CSV table of C-alpha atoms in Angstrom, one decimal:
chain,number,residue,atom,x,y,z
A,1,MET,CA,-41.3,43.5,79.1
A,2,GLN,CA,-40.6,44.9,75.7
A,3,THR,CA,-40.5,48.6,75.2
A,4,ALA,CA,-42.3,50.3,72.2
A,5,PRO,CA,-39.0,50.9,70.4
A,6,MET,CA,-38.0,47.2,70.8
A,7,GLN,CA,-41.3,46.1,69.4
A,8,GLN,CA,-41.0,48.4,66.4
A,9,ALA,CA,-37.5,47.1,65.7
A,10,ARG,CA,-38.7,43.5,65.8
A,11,GLN,CA,-41.6,44.4,63.4
A,12,ARG,CA,-39.2,46.0,61.0
A,13,ALA,CA,-36.8,43.0,61.1
A,14,ALA,CA,-39.7,40.7,60.3
A,15,ARG,CA,-40.7,42.5,57.2
A,16,PRO,CA,-39.4,41.3,53.8
A,17,PRO,CA,-36.7,43.6,52.4
A,18,GLN,CA,-38.0,46.2,50.0
A,19,ARG,CA,-36.6,48.3,47.3
A,20,ARG,CA,-38.2,51.4,45.8
A,21,ALA,CA,-38.0,51.9,42.1
A,22,GLY,CA,-38.6,55.3,40.6
A,23,CYS,CA,-40.0,55.9,37.0
A,24,GLY,CA,-41.4,59.2,35.8
A,25,GLY,CA,-42.0,60.5,39.3
A,26,ARG,CA,-43.9,57.3,40.3
A,27,HIS,CA,-42.6,54.9,43.0
A,28,ALA,CA,-43.3,51.2,43.2
A,29,VAL,CA,-42.5,48.9,46.1
A,30,VAL,CA,-40.6,45.8,45.0
A,31,VAL,CA,-40.7,43.0,47.4
A,32,VAL,CA,-37.6,40.8,47.4
A,33,ARG,CA,-38.3,37.3,48.5
A,34,ALA,CA,-35.5,35.0,49.7
A,35,ALA,CA,-36.8,31.6,48.3
A,36,GLY,CA,-34.8,28.5,47.4
A,37,SER,CA,-36.9,25.6,48.6
A,38,THR,CA,-39.2,25.3,45.5
A,39,TYR,CA,-38.3,23.8,42.1
A,40,GLY,CA,-40.4,23.8,38.9
A,41,ASN,CA,-43.0,25.8,37.1
A,42,ALA,CA,-45.9,23.6,36.0
A,43,PHE,CA,-44.9,20.7,38.2
A,44,ARG,CA,-43.8,22.5,41.4
A,45,VAL,CA,-42.1,20.9,44.4
A,46,THR,CA,-41.5,22.6,47.8
A,47,THR,CA,-39.6,20.7,50.4
A,48,PHE,CA,-39.6,21.5,54.1
A,49,GLY,CA,-38.1,20.4,57.4
A,50,GLU,CA,-34.7,20.1,59.1
A,51,SER,CA,-32.6,17.0,59.8
A,52,HIS,CA,-33.4,16.9,63.6
A,53,GLY,CA,-36.8,18.7,63.5
A,54,LYS,CA,-40.1,17.0,64.0
A,55,GLY,CA,-40.4,15.9,60.3
A,56,VAL,CA,-39.5,16.5,56.7
A,57,GLY,CA,-41.5,16.3,53.5
A,58,CYS,CA,-42.8,18.1,50.5
A,59,VAL,CA,-45.8,19.8,48.8
A,60,VAL,CA,-46.2,18.9,45.1
A,61,ASP,CA,-48.5,21.2,43.1
A,62,GLY,CA,-49.4,20.9,39.4
A,63,VAL,CA,-49.8,17.1,39.4
A,64,PRO,CA,-52.5,16.2,36.8
A,65,PRO,CA,-55.7,14.7,38.2
A,66,ARG,CA,-56.6,11.1,37.8
A,67,LEU,CA,-53.0,9.8,38.1
A,68,ALA,CA,-53.0,6.5,40.1
A,69,ILE,CA,-50.4,6.8,43.0
A,70,THR,CA,-50.2,4.9,46.3
A,71,THR,CA,-48.4,5.4,49.5
A,72,GLU,CA,-46.6,2.1,48.8
A,73,GLU,CA,-45.2,3.5,45.5
A,74,ILE,CA,-43.8,6.5,47.3
A,75,GLN,CA,-42.6,4.4,50.2
A,76,LEU,CA,-40.6,2.1,47.9
A,77,GLU,CA,-38.5,5.0,46.7
A,78,LEU,CA,-38.0,6.4,50.3
A,79,ASP,CA,-36.9,2.9,51.4
A,80,ARG,CA,-34.1,3.1,48.8
A,81,ARG,CA,-32.7,6.3,50.3
A,82,ARG,CA,-33.3,5.8,54.0
A,83,PRO,CA,-30.4,5.6,56.4
A,84,GLY,CA,-29.2,2.5,58.2
A,85,GLN,CA,-29.4,0.3,55.1
A,86,SER,CA,-26.0,-1.3,55.4
A,87,ILE,CA,-22.5,-1.1,56.9
A,88,ILE,CA,-21.4,1.5,54.3
A,89,THR,CA,-24.2,4.0,55.1
A,90,THR,CA,-25.0,6.1,58.1
A,91,PRO,CA,-26.1,4.0,61.1
A,92,ARG,CA,-29.0,6.4,61.9
A,93,LYS,CA,-32.1,4.3,62.3
A,94,GLU,CA,-35.2,5.9,60.6
A,95,GLU,CA,-38.1,4.0,59.1
A,96,ASP,CA,-38.9,7.1,57.0
A,97,THR,CA,-42.6,6.1,56.9
A,98,CYS,CA,-44.5,8.5,54.7
A,99,GLU,CA,-48.0,9.9,55.2
A,100,ILE,CA,-50.0,11.4,52.3
A,101,LEU,CA,-51.8,14.3,53.9
A,102,SER,CA,-53.7,15.8,50.9
A,103,GLY,CA,-54.2,15.7,47.1
A,104,VAL,CA,-54.9,11.9,46.8
A,105,PHE,CA,-58.2,10.1,47.3
A,106,ASP,CA,-58.6,6.3,47.0
A,107,GLY,CA,-55.2,6.1,45.3
A,108,VAL,CA,-55.9,8.7,42.6
A,109,THR,CA,-54.6,12.3,42.4
A,110,LEU,CA,-57.1,15.0,42.7
A,111,GLY,CA,-55.2,17.7,40.8
A,112,THR,CA,-54.8,19.6,44.1
A,113,PRO,CA,-51.6,20.0,46.1
A,114,ILE,CA,-50.2,16.7,47.4
A,115,ALA,CA,-48.5,17.0,50.8
A,116,VAL,CA,-46.3,14.2,52.0
A,117,LEU,CA,-44.8,14.0,55.5
A,118,VAL,CA,-42.1,11.8,57.1
A,119,ARG,CA,-41.7,12.2,60.8
A,120,ASN,CA,-38.2,12.2,62.3
A,121,LYS,CA,-37.7,9.7,65.2
A,122,ASP,CA,-34.1,8.9,65.8
A,123,GLN,CA,-32.6,12.4,66.6
A,124,ARG,CA,-29.5,12.6,68.7
A,125,SER,CA,-28.9,16.4,68.9
A,126,ASN,CA,-26.3,16.0,71.7
A,127,ASP,CA,-23.9,14.5,69.1
A,128,TYR,CA,-23.6,18.0,67.6
A,129,SER,CA,-22.6,20.0,70.8
A,130,GLU,CA,-19.0,20.6,69.5
A,131,MET,CA,-20.4,21.9,66.2
A,132,SER,CA,-22.4,24.5,67.9
A,133,VAL,CA,-19.3,26.6,68.3
A,134,ALA,CA,-16.9,25.2,65.7
A,135,TYR,CA,-17.4,24.9,61.9
A,136,ARG,CA,-17.0,21.6,60.2
A,137,PRO,CA,-14.4,22.0,57.4
A,138,SER,CA,-16.1,22.0,53.9
A,139,HIS,CA,-19.6,21.8,55.5
A,140,ALA,CA,-22.4,24.3,55.2
A,141,ASP,CA,-22.0,25.3,58.9
A,142,ALA,CA,-20.0,28.4,58.1
A,143,THR,CA,-21.8,29.6,55.0
A,144,TYR,CA,-25.3,29.2,56.6
A,145,ASP,CA,-24.0,31.3,59.5
A,146,PHE,CA,-22.5,33.9,57.1
A,147,LYS,CA,-25.9,34.1,55.3
A,148,TYR,CA,-28.5,33.9,58.0
A,149,GLY,CA,-26.7,34.6,61.2
A,150,ILE,CA,-28.3,31.6,62.7
A,151,ARG,CA,-28.4,27.9,61.8
A,152,ALA,CA,-29.9,24.6,62.9
A,153,ILE,CA,-26.9,23.0,64.5
A,154,ALA,CA,-28.1,19.4,65.0
A,155,GLY,CA,-27.6,17.4,61.8
A,156,GLY,CA,-27.0,20.5,59.7
A,157,GLY,CA,-30.6,21.4,59.4
A,158,ARG,CA,-31.6,22.1,55.8
A,159,SER,CA,-28.1,21.4,54.5
A,160,SER,CA,-28.5,17.7,55.6
A,161,ALA,CA,-29.2,15.1,53.0
A,162,ARG,CA,-32.3,14.3,55.1
A,163,GLU,CA,-33.9,17.2,53.2
A,164,THR,CA,-33.9,15.0,50.1
A,165,ILE,CA,-36.7,12.9,51.6
A,166,GLY,CA,-39.2,15.5,50.1
A,167,ARG,CA,-37.4,15.3,46.7
A,168,VAL,CA,-37.6,11.5,46.6
A,169,ALA,CA,-41.3,11.4,47.6
A,170,ALA,CA,-42.1,14.0,44.9
A,171,GLY,CA,-39.9,12.1,42.5
A,172,ALA,CA,-41.9,9.0,42.9
A,173,ILE,CA,-45.0,10.8,41.7
A,174,ALA,CA,-43.0,12.3,38.8
A,175,LYS,CA,-41.7,8.9,37.8
A,176,LYS,CA,-45.2,7.5,37.8
A,177,LEU,CA,-46.5,10.3,35.6
A,178,LEU,CA,-43.6,9.9,33.1
A,179,HIS,CA,-44.2,6.1,32.9
A,180,VAL,CA,-47.9,6.5,32.3
A,181,VAL,CA,-47.6,9.1,29.6
A,182,GLY,CA,-44.6,7.8,27.7
A,183,GLY,CA,-43.3,4.6,29.2
A,184,THR,CA,-40.3,6.7,30.3
A,185,GLU,CA,-37.9,5.0,32.7
A,186,VAL,CA,-35.4,6.8,34.9
A,187,LEU,CA,-32.6,4.6,36.4
A,188,ALA,CA,-29.3,5.5,38.1
A,189,TYR,CA,-26.4,3.6,39.5
A,190,VAL,CA,-23.1,4.1,41.1
A,191,SER,CA,-20.5,4.1,38.4
A,192,GLN,CA,-17.4,5.1,40.4
A,193,VAL,CA,-16.1,5.2,44.0
A,194,ARG,CA,-12.8,6.9,44.4
A,195,GLU,CA,-10.6,5.4,41.6
A,196,VAL,CA,-12.8,2.2,41.2
A,197,GLY,CA,-14.8,2.4,38.0
A,198,CYS,CA,-17.2,-0.2,36.4
A,199,ASN,CA,-18.4,-1.6,33.1
A,200,VAL,CA,-22.2,-1.3,32.6
A,201,ASP,CA,-24.3,-1.4,29.5
A,202,ASN,CA,-26.4,1.7,29.9
A,203,SER,CA,-29.0,0.4,27.4
A,204,SER,CA,-29.9,-2.8,29.3
A,205,PHE,CA,-29.2,-2.6,33.0
A,206,THR,CA,-32.3,-2.9,35.2
A,207,MET,CA,-33.5,-1.8,38.6
A,208,ALA,CA,-32.9,-5.3,39.9
A,209,ASP,CA,-29.3,-5.1,38.7
A,210,VAL,CA,-28.9,-1.8,40.6
A,211,GLU,CA,-30.5,-3.1,43.8
A,212,SER,CA,-28.5,-6.4,43.7
A,213,ASN,CA,-25.8,-5.1,46.1
A,214,ILE,CA,-25.4,-2.5,48.8
A,215,VAL,CA,-23.3,-0.1,46.7
A,216,ARG,CA,-25.9,0.0,43.9
A,217,CYS,CA,-23.5,-0.9,41.0
A,218,PRO,CA,-24.8,-3.3,38.4
A,219,ASP,CA,-21.2,-4.6,37.7
A,220,GLN,CA,-20.9,-7.2,40.5
A,221,ASP,CA,-17.1,-7.4,40.4
A,222,ALA,CA,-16.7,-3.6,40.5
A,223,ALA,CA,-19.3,-3.4,43.2
A,224,GLN,CA,-17.2,-5.5,45.6
A,225,LYS,CA,-14.2,-3.4,45.0
A,226,MET,CA,-16.3,-0.2,45.7
A,227,ILE,CA,-17.5,-1.7,48.9
A,228,ASP,CA,-14.0,-2.5,50.0
A,229,ALA,CA,-12.8,1.0,49.1
A,230,ILE,CA,-15.6,2.6,51.2
A,231,ASN,CA,-15.0,0.2,54.2
A,232,GLU,CA,-11.3,1.1,54.0
A,233,VAL,CA,-11.9,4.8,54.5
A,234,ARG,CA,-14.7,4.2,57.0
A,235,ASN,CA,-12.4,2.2,59.2
A,236,ARG,CA,-10.0,5.1,59.2
A,237,GLY,CA,-12.7,7.6,60.3
A,238,ASP,CA,-12.5,9.2,56.8
A,239,SER,CA,-14.8,9.5,53.8
A,240,CYS,CA,-14.7,9.3,50.0
A,241,GLY,CA,-16.7,10.5,47.0
A,242,GLY,CA,-17.9,9.0,43.7
A,243,VAL,CA,-20.0,9.3,40.6
A,244,VAL,CA,-23.6,8.4,39.9
A,245,THR,CA,-24.7,7.8,36.3
A,246,CYS,CA,-28.3,8.3,35.4
A,247,VAL,CA,-30.0,7.0,32.2
A,248,VAL,CA,-33.4,8.1,30.9
A,249,ARG,CA,-35.0,5.7,28.4
A,250,ARG,CA,-37.9,6.5,26.1
A,251,CYS,CA,-37.8,10.2,27.0
A,252,PRO,CA,-40.5,12.1,25.0
A,253,LYS,CA,-39.1,14.3,22.2
A,254,GLY,CA,-39.3,18.0,22.4
A,255,LEU,CA,-38.7,18.6,26.1
A,256,GLY,CA,-36.7,21.8,27.0
A,257,SER,CA,-37.2,25.4,26.0
A,258,PRO,CA,-34.4,27.5,24.5
A,259,VAL,CA,-32.6,29.6,25.3
A,260,PHE,CA,-32.3,29.9,29.1
A,261,ASP,CA,-34.4,26.8,29.9
A,262,LYS,CA,-32.6,24.3,27.9
A,263,LEU,CA,-33.1,20.8,29.1
A,264,GLU,CA,-29.5,20.1,30.1
A,265,ALA,CA,-29.5,23.5,31.9
A,266,GLU,CA,-32.5,22.5,33.9
A,267,LEU,CA,-31.1,19.1,34.7
A,268,ALA,CA,-27.8,20.7,35.8
A,269,LYS,CA,-29.5,23.1,38.1
A,270,ALA,CA,-31.7,20.5,39.7
A,271,LEU,CA,-29.0,17.9,40.1
A,272,MET,CA,-26.4,20.3,41.3
A,273,SER,CA,-28.8,21.4,44.1
A,274,LEU,CA,-28.4,17.9,45.7
A,275,PRO,CA,-26.0,17.8,48.7
A,276,ALA,CA,-22.3,17.1,48.0
A,277,THR,CA,-22.5,17.5,44.2
A,278,LYS,CA,-19.5,19.0,42.5
A,279,GLY,CA,-19.7,18.0,38.8
A,280,PHE,CA,-22.2,17.5,36.0
A,281,GLU,CA,-21.8,15.9,32.6
A,282,ILE,CA,-24.3,15.0,29.9
A,283,GLY,CA,-23.5,12.8,26.9
A,284,SER,CA,-19.8,13.0,26.0
A,285,GLY,CA,-19.3,15.7,28.6
A,286,PHE,CA,-15.8,17.0,29.0
A,287,ALA,CA,-14.3,14.2,26.9
A,288,GLY,CA,-16.2,15.6,23.9
A,289,SER,CA,-14.1,18.7,24.0
A,290,GLU,CA,-11.1,16.6,22.8
A,291,GLN,CA,-12.9,15.4,19.7
A,292,LEU,CA,-13.4,16.7,16.2
A,293,GLY,CA,-16.8,17.6,14.9
A,294,SER,CA,-16.6,14.7,12.4
A,295,GLU,CA,-15.9,12.4,15.4
A,296,HIS,CA,-18.5,13.8,17.7
A,297,ASN,CA,-21.6,14.5,15.5
A,298,ASP,CA,-24.5,12.1,15.9
A,299,GLU,CA,-25.6,11.2,12.3
A,300,PHE,CA,-29.3,10.8,11.7
A,301,TYR,CA,-31.1,7.9,10.1
A,302,ILE,CA,-34.7,6.6,9.7
A,303,ASP,CA,-35.4,3.5,11.7
A,304,GLY,CA,-37.8,0.7,10.8
A,305,SER,CA,-40.8,2.5,12.2
A,306,GLY,CA,-40.1,5.6,10.2
A,307,ALA,CA,-38.8,7.6,13.2
A,308,VAL,CA,-35.8,9.9,13.1
A,309,ARG,CA,-33.0,8.4,15.2
A,310,THR,CA,-29.2,9.0,15.7
A,311,ARG,CA,-26.7,6.3,15.1
A,312,THR,CA,-24.6,7.4,18.1
A,313,ASN,CA,-25.5,9.3,21.2
A,314,ARG,CA,-22.6,11.6,22.1
A,315,SER,CA,-25.2,14.3,22.6
A,316,GLY,CA,-26.7,12.4,25.5
A,317,GLY,CA,-30.2,12.6,24.3
A,318,VAL,CA,-30.3,16.4,24.1
A,319,GLN,CA,-29.5,18.7,21.1
A,320,GLY,CA,-30.0,22.4,21.1
A,321,GLY,CA,-31.4,22.2,24.6
A,322,ILE,CA,-34.3,19.9,23.5
A,323,SER,CA,-34.7,16.1,24.0
A,324,ASN,CA,-34.4,14.1,20.8
A,325,GLY,CA,-35.9,10.9,22.0
A,326,GLU,CA,-32.5,9.1,22.5
A,327,ASP,CA,-31.4,7.9,25.9
A,328,ILE,CA,-30.4,10.8,28.2
A,329,VAL,CA,-27.2,9.9,29.9
A,330,ILE,CA,-25.9,12.0,32.8
A,331,ARG,CA,-23.0,11.7,35.2
A,332,LEU,CA,-22.9,13.5,38.5
A,333,ALA,CA,-19.8,13.7,40.7
A,334,PHE,CA,-20.2,13.7,44.6
A,335,LYS,CA,-17.4,15.0,46.9
A,336,PRO,CA,-16.4,13.1,50.1
A,337,THR,CA,-18.7,13.5,53.0
A,338,SER,CA,-17.6,16.6,55.0
A,339,THR,CA,-18.3,15.2,58.5
A,340,ILE,CA,-15.5,12.8,59.5
A,341,SER,CA,-14.3,11.6,62.9
A,342,ARG,CA,-10.6,12.4,62.2
A,343,PRO,CA,-9.4,15.6,63.9
A,344,GLN,CA,-9.3,18.6,61.7
A,345,ASN,CA,-8.3,22.3,62.1
A,346,THR,CA,-11.1,24.8,62.0
A,347,VAL,CA,-12.4,28.0,63.7
A,348,THR,CA,-15.1,28.8,66.1
A,349,ARG,CA,-18.0,31.3,65.6
A,350,ASP,CA,-16.1,33.9,67.6
A,351,GLY,CA,-13.0,33.6,65.4
A,352,GLN,CA,-10.8,31.3,67.4
A,353,GLU,CA,-8.7,28.6,65.8
A,354,THR,CA,-9.3,25.2,67.2
A,355,GLU,CA,-9.3,21.4,66.5
A,356,LEU,CA,-12.6,19.6,65.8
A,357,ARG,CA,-13.2,15.8,66.1
A,358,ALA,CA,-16.8,15.5,64.8
A,359,ARG,CA,-19.3,13.1,66.3
A,360,GLY,CA,-22.7,12.1,64.8
A,361,ARG,CA,-23.8,9.5,62.3
A,362,HIS,CA,-22.8,10.1,58.7
A,363,ASP,CA,-22.3,8.2,55.4
A,364,PRO,CA,-18.7,7.4,54.7
A,365,CYS,CA,-19.6,7.7,51.0
A,366,VAL,CA,-22.9,9.4,49.9
A,367,VAL,CA,-23.2,7.8,46.4
A,368,PRO,CA,-25.0,4.5,47.3
A,369,ARG,CA,-27.9,6.5,48.9
A,370,ALA,CA,-27.7,9.3,46.3
A,371,VAL,CA,-28.9,7.0,43.5
A,372,PRO,CA,-32.7,7.4,44.2
A,373,MET,CA,-32.1,11.1,44.9
A,374,VAL,CA,-30.5,11.6,41.4
A,375,GLU,CA,-33.4,9.6,39.8
A,376,SER,CA,-35.9,11.8,41.6
A,377,MET,CA,-34.4,15.1,40.5
A,378,VAL,CA,-34.2,14.0,36.9
A,379,ALA,CA,-37.8,12.8,37.0
A,380,LEU,CA,-38.9,16.2,38.5
A,381,VAL,CA,-37.2,18.1,35.7
A,382,LEU,CA,-38.8,15.9,33.0
A,383,ALA,CA,-42.3,16.0,34.5
A,384,ASP,CA,-42.1,19.8,34.7
A,385,GLN,CA,-40.9,20.1,31.2
A,386,LEU,CA,-43.5,17.6,29.9
A,387,LEU,CA,-46.4,19.6,31.3
A,388,GLN,CA,-44.9,22.8,29.9
A,389,HIS,CA,-44.4,21.2,26.5
A,390,TYR,CA,-48.0,20.0,26.3
A,391,ALA,CA,-49.3,23.4,27.3
A,392,GLN,CA,-47.3,25.2,24.6
A,393,CYS,CA,-46.8,22.8,21.8
A,394,GLU,CA,-49.6,20.1,21.8
A,395,LEU,CA,-52.7,22.2,21.8
A,396,LEU,CA,-52.8,23.0,18.1
A,397,PRO,CA,-52.3,20.5,15.3
A,398,LYS,CA,-48.8,20.4,13.8
A,399,SER,CA,-48.3,21.0,10.1
A,400,ALA,CA,-47.1,18.1,8.0
């Protein structure tokens, strides 16, 4: 039985932290909310669920009404990121079948919040018994403990890439909206695994090219070398990283809001929130720092339709934080998967040094399954910016 002081202490612990601000003798109570699971302003996405919980999913708010969307369209994207696809991905077997719980009627959005749920089925929580006391090197085990004082041990909880199911489901809706409004296409592919690069024409590769092999690289010769590189480290109980390139074609002009909400800043924030990301580039990226202005500048011209275009695209489709209508080209670097089966030195929760040989089912390289995740986050940013742009800049007629 709890005593009254114990009950009072629990009630105080459950309240959100508060800070009092004084001004001219008046006091206001400021409630500090620890968020982090929601992205977007006009097109808002909240993901929920843990890796080995009952399910994962998302709630998408701000989707315009009368947009045609089906379960099959969402399922197509989820199938691209699900585990167990091939020998170079995690062997966890999940069908990742989605259920639309609200916001859609007869295949058309209602303008109300859309909830999508995917139930977890293949949990093996016992695989994580060693990790209940020892931190995996470079994993979020330690930092989640530092922050919250508690963590979901099995599968890493919210730090697991399984959280991205909600992002990909929401991204399918965003992709459909972008396609309907502007014919916009968001496509990504694996452009590097370890030191193996590729040669891909960013202006012409297709979804079929990306999906033609298990590593998702349109360059077939490079793809086989990437697969061999992943298999080599997998057989040694190790892991490796890589790079995903994302291209946006026919992006509407004018997306992005200076100065703090520049389009590349929003893209960087969204993409760097994906698990295992360590680097972001747009356009010429870091290589542009080695060029002169005369070499780097994208000169303007008028095309046959009378539109303003650029002859080159070192800006990557964004200038001054605003989309200019050219292809947006992004590169995202992913680190090697943290959980490996080779023994590693670490420490326990109670501060004892130890050796850990991790169990569980994990991708030897995350980039093949990261491709639809990258596409989804880019689509979510663009959909959010598109709605904000229309709200601010398309209500009144523009002067000639």
